[in-house]
mmCIF file of C-alpha atoms (C1' of nucleotides) in Angstrom:
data_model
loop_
_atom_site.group_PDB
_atom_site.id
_atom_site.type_symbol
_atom_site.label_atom_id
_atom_site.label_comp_id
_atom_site.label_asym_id
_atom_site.label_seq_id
_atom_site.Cartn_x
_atom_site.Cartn_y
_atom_site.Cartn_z
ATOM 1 C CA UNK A 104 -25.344 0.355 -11.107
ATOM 2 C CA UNK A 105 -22.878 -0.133 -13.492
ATOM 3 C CA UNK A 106 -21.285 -3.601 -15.235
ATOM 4 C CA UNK A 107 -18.659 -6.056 -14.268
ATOM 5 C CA UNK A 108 -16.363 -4.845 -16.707
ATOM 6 C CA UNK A 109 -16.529 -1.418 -15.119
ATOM 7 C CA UNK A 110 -16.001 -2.392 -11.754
ATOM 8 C CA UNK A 111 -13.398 -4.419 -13.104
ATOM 9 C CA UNK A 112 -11.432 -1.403 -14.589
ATOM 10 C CA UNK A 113 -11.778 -0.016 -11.294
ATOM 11 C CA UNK A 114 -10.437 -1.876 -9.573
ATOM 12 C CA UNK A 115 -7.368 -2.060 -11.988
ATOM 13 C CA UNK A 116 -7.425 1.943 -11.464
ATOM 14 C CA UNK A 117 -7.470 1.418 -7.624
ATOM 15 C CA UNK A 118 -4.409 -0.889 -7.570
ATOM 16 C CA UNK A 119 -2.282 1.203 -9.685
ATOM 17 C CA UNK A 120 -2.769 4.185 -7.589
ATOM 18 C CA UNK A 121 -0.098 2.122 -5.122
ATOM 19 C CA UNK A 122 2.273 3.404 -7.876
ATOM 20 C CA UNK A 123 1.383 7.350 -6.523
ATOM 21 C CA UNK A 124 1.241 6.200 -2.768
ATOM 22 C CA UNK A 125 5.099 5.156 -3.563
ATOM 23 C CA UNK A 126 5.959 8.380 -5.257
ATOM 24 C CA UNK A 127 4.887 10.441 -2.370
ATOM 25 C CA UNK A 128 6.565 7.890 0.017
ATOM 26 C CA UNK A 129 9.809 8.323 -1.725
ATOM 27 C CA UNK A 130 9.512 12.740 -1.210
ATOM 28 C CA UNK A 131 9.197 11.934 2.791
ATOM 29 C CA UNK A 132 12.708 12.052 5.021
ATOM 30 C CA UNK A 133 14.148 9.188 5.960
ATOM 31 C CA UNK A 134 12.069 7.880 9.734
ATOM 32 C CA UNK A 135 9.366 9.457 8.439
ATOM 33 C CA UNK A 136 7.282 6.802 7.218
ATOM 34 C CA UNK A 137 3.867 7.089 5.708
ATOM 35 C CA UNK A 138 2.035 6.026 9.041
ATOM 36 C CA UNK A 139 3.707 8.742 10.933
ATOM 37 C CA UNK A 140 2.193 11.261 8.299
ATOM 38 C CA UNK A 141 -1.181 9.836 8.857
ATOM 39 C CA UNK A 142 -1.001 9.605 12.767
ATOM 40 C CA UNK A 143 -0.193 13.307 12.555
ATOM 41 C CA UNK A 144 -2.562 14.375 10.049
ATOM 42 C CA UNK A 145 -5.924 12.088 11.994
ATOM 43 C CA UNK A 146 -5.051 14.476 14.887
ATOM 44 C CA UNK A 147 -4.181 17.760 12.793
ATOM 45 C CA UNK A 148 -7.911 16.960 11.559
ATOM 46 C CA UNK A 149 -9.747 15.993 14.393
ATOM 47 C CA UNK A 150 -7.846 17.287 17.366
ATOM 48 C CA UNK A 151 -7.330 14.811 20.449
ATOM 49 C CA UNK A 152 -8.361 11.342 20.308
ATOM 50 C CA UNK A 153 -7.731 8.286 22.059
ATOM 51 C CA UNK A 154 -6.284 5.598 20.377
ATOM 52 C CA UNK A 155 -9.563 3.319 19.707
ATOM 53 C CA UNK A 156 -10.815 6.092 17.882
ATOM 54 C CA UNK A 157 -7.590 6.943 15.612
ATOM 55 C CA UNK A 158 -7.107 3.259 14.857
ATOM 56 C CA UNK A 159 -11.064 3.370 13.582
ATOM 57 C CA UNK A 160 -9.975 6.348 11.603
ATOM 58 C CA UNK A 161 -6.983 4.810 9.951
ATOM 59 C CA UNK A 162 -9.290 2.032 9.492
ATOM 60 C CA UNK A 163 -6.434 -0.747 10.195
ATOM 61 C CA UNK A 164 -6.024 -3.219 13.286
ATOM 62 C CA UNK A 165 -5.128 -0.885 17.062
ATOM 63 C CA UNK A 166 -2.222 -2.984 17.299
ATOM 64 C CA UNK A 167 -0.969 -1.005 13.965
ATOM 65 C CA UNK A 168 -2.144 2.178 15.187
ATOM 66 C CA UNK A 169 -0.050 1.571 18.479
ATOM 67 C CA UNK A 170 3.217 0.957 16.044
ATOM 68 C CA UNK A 171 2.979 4.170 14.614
ATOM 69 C CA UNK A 172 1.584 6.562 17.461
ATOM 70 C CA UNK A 173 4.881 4.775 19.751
ATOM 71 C CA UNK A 174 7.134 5.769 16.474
ATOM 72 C CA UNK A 175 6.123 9.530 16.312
ATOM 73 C CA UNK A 176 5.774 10.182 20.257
ATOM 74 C CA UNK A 177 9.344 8.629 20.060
ATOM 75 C CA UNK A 178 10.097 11.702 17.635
ATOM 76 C CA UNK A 179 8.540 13.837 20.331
ATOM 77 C CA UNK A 180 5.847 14.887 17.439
ATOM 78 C CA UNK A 181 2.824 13.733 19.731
ATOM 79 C CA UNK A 182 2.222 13.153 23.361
ATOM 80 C CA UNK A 183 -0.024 10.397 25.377
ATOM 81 C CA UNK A 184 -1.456 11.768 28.314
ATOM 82 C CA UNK A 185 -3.480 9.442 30.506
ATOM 83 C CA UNK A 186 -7.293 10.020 30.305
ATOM 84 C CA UNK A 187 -8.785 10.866 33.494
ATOM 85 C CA UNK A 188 -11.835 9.389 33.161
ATOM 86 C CA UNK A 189 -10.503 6.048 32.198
ATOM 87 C CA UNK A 190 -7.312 4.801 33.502
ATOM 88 C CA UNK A 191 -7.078 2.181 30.573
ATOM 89 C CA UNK A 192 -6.955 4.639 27.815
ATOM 90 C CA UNK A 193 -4.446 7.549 26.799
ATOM 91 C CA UNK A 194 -5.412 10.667 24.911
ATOM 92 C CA UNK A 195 -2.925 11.773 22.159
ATOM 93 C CA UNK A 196 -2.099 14.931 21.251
ATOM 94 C CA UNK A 197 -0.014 16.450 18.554
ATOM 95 C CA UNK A 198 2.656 19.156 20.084
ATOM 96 C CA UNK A 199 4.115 22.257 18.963
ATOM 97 C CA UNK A 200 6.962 20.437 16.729
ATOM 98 C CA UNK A 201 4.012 18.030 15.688
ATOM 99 C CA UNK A 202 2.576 20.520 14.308
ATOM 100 C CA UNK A 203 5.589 21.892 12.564
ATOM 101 C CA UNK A 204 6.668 18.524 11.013
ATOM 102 C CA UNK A 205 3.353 17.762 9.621
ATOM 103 C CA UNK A 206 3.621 20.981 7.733
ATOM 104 C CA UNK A 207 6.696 20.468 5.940
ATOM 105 C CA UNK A 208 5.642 16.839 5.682
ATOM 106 C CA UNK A 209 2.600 18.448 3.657
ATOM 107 C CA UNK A 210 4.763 20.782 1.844
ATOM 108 C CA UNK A 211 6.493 18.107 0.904
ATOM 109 C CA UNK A 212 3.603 16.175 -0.570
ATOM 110 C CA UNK A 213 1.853 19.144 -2.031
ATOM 111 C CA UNK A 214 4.478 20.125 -4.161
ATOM 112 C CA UNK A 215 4.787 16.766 -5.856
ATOM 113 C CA UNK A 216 1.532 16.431 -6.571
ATOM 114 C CA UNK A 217 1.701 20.238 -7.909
ATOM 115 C CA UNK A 218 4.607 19.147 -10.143
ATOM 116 C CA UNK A 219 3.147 15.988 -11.437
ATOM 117 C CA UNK A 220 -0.504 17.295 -12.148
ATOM 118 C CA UNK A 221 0.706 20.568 -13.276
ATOM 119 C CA UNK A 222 -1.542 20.602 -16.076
ATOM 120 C CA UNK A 223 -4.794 19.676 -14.197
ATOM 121 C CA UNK A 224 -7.532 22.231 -14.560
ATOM 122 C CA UNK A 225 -8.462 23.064 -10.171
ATOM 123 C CA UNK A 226 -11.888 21.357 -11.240
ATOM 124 C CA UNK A 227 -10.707 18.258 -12.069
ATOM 125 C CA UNK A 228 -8.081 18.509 -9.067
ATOM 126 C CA UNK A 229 -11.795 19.109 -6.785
ATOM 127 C CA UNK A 230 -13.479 16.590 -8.812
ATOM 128 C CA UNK A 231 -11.139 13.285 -8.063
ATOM 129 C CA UNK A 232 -10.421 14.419 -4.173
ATOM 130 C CA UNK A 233 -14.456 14.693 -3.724
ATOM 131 C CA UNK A 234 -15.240 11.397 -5.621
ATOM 132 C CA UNK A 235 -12.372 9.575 -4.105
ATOM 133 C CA UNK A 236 -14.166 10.785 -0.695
ATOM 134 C CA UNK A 237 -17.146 9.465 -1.882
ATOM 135 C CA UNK A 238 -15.210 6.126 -2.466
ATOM 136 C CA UNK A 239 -14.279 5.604 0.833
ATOM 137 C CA UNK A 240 -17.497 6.768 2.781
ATOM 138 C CA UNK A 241 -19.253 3.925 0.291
ATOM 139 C CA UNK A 242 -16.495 1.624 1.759
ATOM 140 C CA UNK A 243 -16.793 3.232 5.716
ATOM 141 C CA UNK A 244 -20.885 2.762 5.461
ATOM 142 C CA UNK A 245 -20.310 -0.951 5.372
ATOM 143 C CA UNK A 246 -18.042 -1.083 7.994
ATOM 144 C CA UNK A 247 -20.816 0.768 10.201
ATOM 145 C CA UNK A 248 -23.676 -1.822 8.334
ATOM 146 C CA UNK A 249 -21.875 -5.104 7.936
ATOM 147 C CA UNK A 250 -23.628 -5.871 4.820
ATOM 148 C CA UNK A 251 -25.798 -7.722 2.293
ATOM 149 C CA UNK A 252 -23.859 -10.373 3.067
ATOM 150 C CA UNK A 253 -25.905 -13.703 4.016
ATOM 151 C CA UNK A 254 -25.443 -14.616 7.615
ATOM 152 C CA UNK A 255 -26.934 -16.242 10.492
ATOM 153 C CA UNK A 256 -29.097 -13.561 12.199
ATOM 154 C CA UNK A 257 -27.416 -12.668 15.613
ATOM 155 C CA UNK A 258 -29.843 -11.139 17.898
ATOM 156 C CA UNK A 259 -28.240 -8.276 19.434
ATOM 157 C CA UNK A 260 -26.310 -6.435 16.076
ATOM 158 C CA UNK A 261 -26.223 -2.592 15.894
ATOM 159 C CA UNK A 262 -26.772 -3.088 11.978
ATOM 160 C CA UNK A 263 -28.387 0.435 10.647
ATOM 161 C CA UNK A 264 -31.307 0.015 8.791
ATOM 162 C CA UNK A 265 -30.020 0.416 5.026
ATOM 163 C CA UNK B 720 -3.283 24.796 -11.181
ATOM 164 C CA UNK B 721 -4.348 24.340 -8.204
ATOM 165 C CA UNK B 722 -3.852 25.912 -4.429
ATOM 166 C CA UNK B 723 -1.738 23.942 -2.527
ATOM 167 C CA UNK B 724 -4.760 22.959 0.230
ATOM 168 C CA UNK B 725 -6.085 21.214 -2.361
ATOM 169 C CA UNK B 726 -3.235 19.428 -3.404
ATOM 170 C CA UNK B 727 -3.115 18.407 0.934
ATOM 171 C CA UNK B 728 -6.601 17.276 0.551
ATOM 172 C CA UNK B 729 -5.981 15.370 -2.446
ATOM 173 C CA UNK B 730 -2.642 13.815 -1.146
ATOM 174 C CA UNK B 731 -4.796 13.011 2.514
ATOM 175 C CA UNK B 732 -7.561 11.052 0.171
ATOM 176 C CA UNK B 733 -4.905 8.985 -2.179
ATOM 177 C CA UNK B 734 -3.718 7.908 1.445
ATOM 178 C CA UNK B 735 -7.090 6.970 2.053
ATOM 179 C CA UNK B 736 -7.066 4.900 -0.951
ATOM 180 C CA UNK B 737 -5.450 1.752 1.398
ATOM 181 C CA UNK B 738 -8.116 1.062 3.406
ATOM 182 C CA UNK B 739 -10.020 -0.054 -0.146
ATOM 183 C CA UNK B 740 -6.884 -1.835 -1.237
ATOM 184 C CA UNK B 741 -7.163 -3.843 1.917
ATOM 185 C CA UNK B 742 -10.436 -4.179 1.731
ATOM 186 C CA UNK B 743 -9.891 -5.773 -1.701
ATOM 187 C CA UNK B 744 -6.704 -8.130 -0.939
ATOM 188 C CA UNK B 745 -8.764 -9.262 1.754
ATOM 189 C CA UNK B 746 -11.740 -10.683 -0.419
ATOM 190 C CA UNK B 747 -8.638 -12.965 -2.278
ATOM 191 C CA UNK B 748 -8.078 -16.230 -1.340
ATOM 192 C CA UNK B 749 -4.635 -17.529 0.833
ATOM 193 C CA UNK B 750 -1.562 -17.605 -0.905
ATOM 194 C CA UNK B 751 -2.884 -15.286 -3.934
ATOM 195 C CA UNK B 752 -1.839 -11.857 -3.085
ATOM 196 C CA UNK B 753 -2.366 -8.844 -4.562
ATOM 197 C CA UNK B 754 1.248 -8.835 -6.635
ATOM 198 C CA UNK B 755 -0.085 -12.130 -8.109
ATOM 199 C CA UNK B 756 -2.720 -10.596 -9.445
ATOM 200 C CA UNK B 757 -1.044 -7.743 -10.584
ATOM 201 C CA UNK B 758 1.097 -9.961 -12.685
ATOM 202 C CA UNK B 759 -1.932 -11.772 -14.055
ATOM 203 C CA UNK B 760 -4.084 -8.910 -14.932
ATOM 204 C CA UNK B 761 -1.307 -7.354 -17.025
ATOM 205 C CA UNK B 762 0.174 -10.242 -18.710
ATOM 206 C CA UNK B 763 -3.774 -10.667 -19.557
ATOM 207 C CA UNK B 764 -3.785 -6.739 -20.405
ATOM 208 C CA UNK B 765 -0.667 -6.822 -23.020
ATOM 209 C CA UNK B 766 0.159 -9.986 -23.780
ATOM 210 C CA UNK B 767 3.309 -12.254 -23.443
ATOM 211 C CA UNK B 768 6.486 -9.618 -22.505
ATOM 212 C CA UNK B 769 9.620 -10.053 -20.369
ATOM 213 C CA UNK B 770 10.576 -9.336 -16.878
ATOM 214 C CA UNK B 771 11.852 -5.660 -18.053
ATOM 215 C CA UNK B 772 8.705 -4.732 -19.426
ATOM 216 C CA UNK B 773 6.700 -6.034 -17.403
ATOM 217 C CA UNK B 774 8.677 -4.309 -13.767
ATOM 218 C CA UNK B 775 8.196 -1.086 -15.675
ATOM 219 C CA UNK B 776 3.985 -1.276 -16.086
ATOM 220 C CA UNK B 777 4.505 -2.781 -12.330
ATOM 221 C CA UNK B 778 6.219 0.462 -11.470
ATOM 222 C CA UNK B 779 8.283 -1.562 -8.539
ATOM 223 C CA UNK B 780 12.247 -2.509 -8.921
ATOM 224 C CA UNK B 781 12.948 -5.918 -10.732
ATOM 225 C CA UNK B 782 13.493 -7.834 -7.731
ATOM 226 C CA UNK B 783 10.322 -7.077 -6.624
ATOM 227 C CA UNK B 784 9.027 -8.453 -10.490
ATOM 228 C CA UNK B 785 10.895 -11.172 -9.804
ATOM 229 C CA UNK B 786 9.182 -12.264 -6.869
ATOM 230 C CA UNK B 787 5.686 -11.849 -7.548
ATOM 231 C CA UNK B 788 6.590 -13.944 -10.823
ATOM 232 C CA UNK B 789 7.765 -16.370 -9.082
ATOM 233 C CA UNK B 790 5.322 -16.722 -7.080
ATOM 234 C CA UNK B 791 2.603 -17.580 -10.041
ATOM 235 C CA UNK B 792 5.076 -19.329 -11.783
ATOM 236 C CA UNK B 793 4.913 -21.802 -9.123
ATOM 237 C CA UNK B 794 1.185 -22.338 -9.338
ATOM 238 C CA UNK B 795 1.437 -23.034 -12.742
ATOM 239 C CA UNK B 796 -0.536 -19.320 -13.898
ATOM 240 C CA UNK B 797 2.233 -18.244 -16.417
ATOM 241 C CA UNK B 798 5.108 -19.662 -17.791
ATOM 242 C CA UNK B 799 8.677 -18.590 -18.566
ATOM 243 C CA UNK B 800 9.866 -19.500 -21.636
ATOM 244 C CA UNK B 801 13.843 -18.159 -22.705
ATOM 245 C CA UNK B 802 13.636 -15.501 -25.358
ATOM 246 C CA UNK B 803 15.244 -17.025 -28.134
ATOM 247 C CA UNK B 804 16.054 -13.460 -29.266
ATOM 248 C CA UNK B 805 18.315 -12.784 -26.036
ATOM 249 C CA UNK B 806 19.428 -15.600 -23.863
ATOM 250 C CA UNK B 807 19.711 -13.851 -20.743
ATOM 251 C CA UNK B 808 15.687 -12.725 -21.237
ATOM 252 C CA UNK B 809 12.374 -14.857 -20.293
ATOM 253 C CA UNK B 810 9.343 -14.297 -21.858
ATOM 254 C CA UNK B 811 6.498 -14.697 -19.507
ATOM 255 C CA UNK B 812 3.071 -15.924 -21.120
ATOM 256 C CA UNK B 813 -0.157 -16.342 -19.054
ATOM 257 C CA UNK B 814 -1.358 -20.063 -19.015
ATOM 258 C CA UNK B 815 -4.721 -20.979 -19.666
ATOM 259 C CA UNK B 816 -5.009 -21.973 -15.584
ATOM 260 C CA UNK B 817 -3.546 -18.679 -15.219
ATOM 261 C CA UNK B 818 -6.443 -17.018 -17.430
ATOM 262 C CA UNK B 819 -9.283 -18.780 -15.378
ATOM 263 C CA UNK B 820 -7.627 -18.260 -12.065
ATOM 264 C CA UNK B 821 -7.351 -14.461 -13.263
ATOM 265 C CA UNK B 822 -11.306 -14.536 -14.193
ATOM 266 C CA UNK B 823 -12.294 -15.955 -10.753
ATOM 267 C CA UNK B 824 -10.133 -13.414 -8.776
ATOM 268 C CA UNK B 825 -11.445 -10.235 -10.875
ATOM 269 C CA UNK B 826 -14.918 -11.901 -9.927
ATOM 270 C CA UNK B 827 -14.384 -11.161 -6.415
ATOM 271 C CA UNK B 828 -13.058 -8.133 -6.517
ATOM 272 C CA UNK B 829 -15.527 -7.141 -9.259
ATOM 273 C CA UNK B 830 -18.524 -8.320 -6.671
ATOM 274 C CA UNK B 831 -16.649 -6.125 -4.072
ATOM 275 C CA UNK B 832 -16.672 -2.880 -5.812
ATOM 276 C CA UNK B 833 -20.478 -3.527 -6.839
ATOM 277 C CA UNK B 834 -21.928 -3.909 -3.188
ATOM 278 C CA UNK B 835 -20.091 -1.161 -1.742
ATOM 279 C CA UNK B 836 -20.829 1.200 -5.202
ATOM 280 C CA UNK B 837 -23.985 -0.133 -5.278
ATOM 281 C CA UNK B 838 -25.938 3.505 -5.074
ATOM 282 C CA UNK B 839 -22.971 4.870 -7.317
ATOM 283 C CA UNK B 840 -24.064 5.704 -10.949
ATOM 284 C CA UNK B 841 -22.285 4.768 -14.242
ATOM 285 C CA UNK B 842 -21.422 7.740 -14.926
ATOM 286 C CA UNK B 843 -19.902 8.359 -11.559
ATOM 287 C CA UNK B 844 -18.072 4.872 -11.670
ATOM 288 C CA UNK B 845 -16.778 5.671 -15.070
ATOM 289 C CA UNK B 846 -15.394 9.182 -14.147
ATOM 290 C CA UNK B 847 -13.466 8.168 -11.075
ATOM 291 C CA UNK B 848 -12.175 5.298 -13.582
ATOM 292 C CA UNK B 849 -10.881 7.549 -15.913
ATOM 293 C CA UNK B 850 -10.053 10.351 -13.466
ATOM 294 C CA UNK B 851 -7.389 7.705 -12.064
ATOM 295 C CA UNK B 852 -6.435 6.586 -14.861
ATOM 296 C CA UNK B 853 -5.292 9.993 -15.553
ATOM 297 C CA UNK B 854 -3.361 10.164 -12.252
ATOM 298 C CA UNK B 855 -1.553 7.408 -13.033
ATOM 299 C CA UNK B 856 -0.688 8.631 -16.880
ATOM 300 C CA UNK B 857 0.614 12.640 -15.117
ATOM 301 C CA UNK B 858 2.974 10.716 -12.729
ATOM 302 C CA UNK B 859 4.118 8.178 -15.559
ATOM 303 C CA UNK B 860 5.641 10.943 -17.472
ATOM 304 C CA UNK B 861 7.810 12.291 -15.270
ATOM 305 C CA UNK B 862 9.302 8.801 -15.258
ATOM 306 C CA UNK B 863 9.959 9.307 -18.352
ATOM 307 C CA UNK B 864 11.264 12.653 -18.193
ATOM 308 C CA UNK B 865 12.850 13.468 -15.378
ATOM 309 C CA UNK B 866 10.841 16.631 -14.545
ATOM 310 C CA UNK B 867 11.576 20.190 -13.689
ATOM 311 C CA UNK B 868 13.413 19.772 -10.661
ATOM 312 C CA UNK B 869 15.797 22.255 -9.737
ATOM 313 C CA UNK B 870 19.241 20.317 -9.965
ATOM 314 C CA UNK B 871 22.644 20.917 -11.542
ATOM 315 C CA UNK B 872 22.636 20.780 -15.452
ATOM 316 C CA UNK B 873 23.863 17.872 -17.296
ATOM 317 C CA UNK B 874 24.693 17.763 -21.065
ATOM 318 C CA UNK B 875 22.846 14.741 -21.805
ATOM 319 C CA UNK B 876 19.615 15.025 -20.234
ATOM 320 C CA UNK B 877 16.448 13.681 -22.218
ATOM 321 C CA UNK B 878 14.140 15.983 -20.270
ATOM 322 C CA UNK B 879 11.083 17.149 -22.058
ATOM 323 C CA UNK B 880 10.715 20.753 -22.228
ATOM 324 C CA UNK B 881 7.892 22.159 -20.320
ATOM 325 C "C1'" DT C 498 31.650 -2.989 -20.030
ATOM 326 C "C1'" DA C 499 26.605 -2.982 -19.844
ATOM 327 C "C1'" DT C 500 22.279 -5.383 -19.315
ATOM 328 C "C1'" DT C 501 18.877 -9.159 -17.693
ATOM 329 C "C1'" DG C 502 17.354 -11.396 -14.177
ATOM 330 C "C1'" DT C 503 17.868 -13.668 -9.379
ATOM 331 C "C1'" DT C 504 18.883 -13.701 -4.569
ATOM 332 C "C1'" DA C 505 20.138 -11.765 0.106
ATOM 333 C "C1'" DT C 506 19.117 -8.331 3.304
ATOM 334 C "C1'" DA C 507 16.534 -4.829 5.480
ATOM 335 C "C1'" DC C 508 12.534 -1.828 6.302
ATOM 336 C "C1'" DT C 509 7.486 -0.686 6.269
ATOM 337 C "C1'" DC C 510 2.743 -2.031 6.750
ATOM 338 C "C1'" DT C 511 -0.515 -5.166 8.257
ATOM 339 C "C1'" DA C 512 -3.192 -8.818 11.082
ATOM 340 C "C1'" DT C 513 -3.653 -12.388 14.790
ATOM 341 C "C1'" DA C 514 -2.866 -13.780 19.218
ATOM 342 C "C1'" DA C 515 -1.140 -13.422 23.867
ATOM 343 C "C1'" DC C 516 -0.620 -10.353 27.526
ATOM 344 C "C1'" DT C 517 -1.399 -6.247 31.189
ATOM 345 C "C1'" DA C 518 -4.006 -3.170 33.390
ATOM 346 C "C1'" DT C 519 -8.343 -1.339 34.197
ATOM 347 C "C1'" DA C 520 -13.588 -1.199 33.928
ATOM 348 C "C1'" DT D 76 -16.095 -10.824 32.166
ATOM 349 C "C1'" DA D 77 -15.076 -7.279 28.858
ATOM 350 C "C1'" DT D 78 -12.340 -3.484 27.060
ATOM 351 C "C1'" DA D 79 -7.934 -0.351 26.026
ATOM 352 C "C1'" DG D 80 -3.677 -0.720 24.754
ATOM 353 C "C1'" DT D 81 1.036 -3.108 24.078
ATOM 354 C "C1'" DT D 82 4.052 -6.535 22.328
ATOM 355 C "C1'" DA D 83 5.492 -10.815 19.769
ATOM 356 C "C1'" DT D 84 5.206 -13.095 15.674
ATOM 357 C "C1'" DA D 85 4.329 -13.829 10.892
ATOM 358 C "C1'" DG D 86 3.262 -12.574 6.040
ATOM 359 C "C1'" DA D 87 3.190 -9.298 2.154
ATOM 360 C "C1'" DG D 88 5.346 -5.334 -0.470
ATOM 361 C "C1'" DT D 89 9.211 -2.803 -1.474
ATOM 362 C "C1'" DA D 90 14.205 -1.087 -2.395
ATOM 363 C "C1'" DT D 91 19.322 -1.610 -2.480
ATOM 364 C "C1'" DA D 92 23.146 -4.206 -3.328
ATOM 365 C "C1'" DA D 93 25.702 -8.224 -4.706
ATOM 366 C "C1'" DC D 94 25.736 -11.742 -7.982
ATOM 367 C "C1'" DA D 95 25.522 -14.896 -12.429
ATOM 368 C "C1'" DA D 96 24.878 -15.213 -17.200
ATOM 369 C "C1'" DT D 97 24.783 -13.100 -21.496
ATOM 370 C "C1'" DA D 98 25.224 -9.100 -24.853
#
DNA sequence: TATTGTTATACTCTATAACTATA
DNA sequence: TATAGTTATAGAGTATAACAATA
């Protein structure tokens, strides 16, 4: 548990990492915005999904997630089949040129970071991807367990036991 | 020097890094963005500077500077005084309802980033701190010098040699 | 002629709310 | 009635380009 100054410095850190974000945004082709890459990537990752789930795993709003999965099945980079056991919901699935894209895309991407943090020893390189992993499963678990946060008690929440 | 899977991995969980940002903008009050406090929480940092300087520790175009400045110049949070030295310059200064509005707002996010670390050691806060801190410093360089892209020569380039 | 800063315009990302189709 | 997904609208962040004032 550290102090407020700390987590105050942190959260300084955490801001200016919007400066990277914008680096890497600026190495992607034009129409190839930085939601497209993560659509792509979610189902690189995890393989087919529906769209509840890779709005839950792009942690932002489904009527986002539908923005970018229309822009890249536009590009013909995914496809939305209907799911048979629920008429409601389509499945998405990345296809063959999907597949290709994302891997310049992360080409791309890879080689800035190479350039940039060419003088990075491959620990520390392991050592901020794992912790920054770490940072947002602490942020996920609270999503799951809405908090310490004082509340009226509602009978039927699916809170996990901390 | 890493492999470049890592440098994918690495590039997937600075994407990641949003959802936190979000998370954090959204424990701010209305009509105090996270430019706003940007702009605070460097003027705080370094002290009085102008526009110029401050756009560069921003990392964003001017116009974009000029904006957020705006923005908390009209809530009375800094003022713009001309720069007696250079008439077409302002010298922004953070006023003292800047300052407490500044101490409120890292409160929150401070409070933020201490119930979701909450099982996270010192240690471990410390060395993401200064892990990103780092990030930030490899990818501020190449700003400065240009970097070892391949491109045509030109006489006068200030590049750093490698 | 070059630089400082502002403004206009356009694009991306995001959330809320209204809507449809289905469960 | 509730849920999956889409679309309309609005607000924030950003970059480019055109502009005014000054160096």
């Amino acid at each position: 548990m550290a102090e407020q100054v700390q987590y105050e410095e942190l959260m300084r850190q955490l801001s200016a990492v919007g400066a990277v974000q914008r680096s890497m945004a600026r190495v992607l082709p034009p129409h190839c915005p930085r939601g497209s890459v993560a659509v792509l990537t979610l189902l690189h990752r995890h393989g087919d999904m529906r769209m509840s789930t890779l709005a839950e795993l792009l942690d932002v709003d489904m009527s986002v997630t539908s923005r970018h999965v229309a822009h890249v099945a536009d590009r013909g980079w995914i496809e939305r089949s209907p799911d048979p056991a629920d008429k409601r919901s389509r499945i998405l699935r990345l296809t063959p040129l999907g597949r290709t894209q994302l891997q310049a895309l992360s080409r791309l991407t890879a080689d800035l970071l190479a350039d940039r943090l060419s003088d990075w020893s491959d620990d520390d390189v392991g050592h901020l991807t794992g912790l920054l992993a770490r940072l947002r499963a602490s942020f996920d678990e609270c999503r799951a367990a809405p908090a310490a946060v004082v509340e009226p008690v509602s009978a039927d929440t699916t809170r996990t036991p901390v």
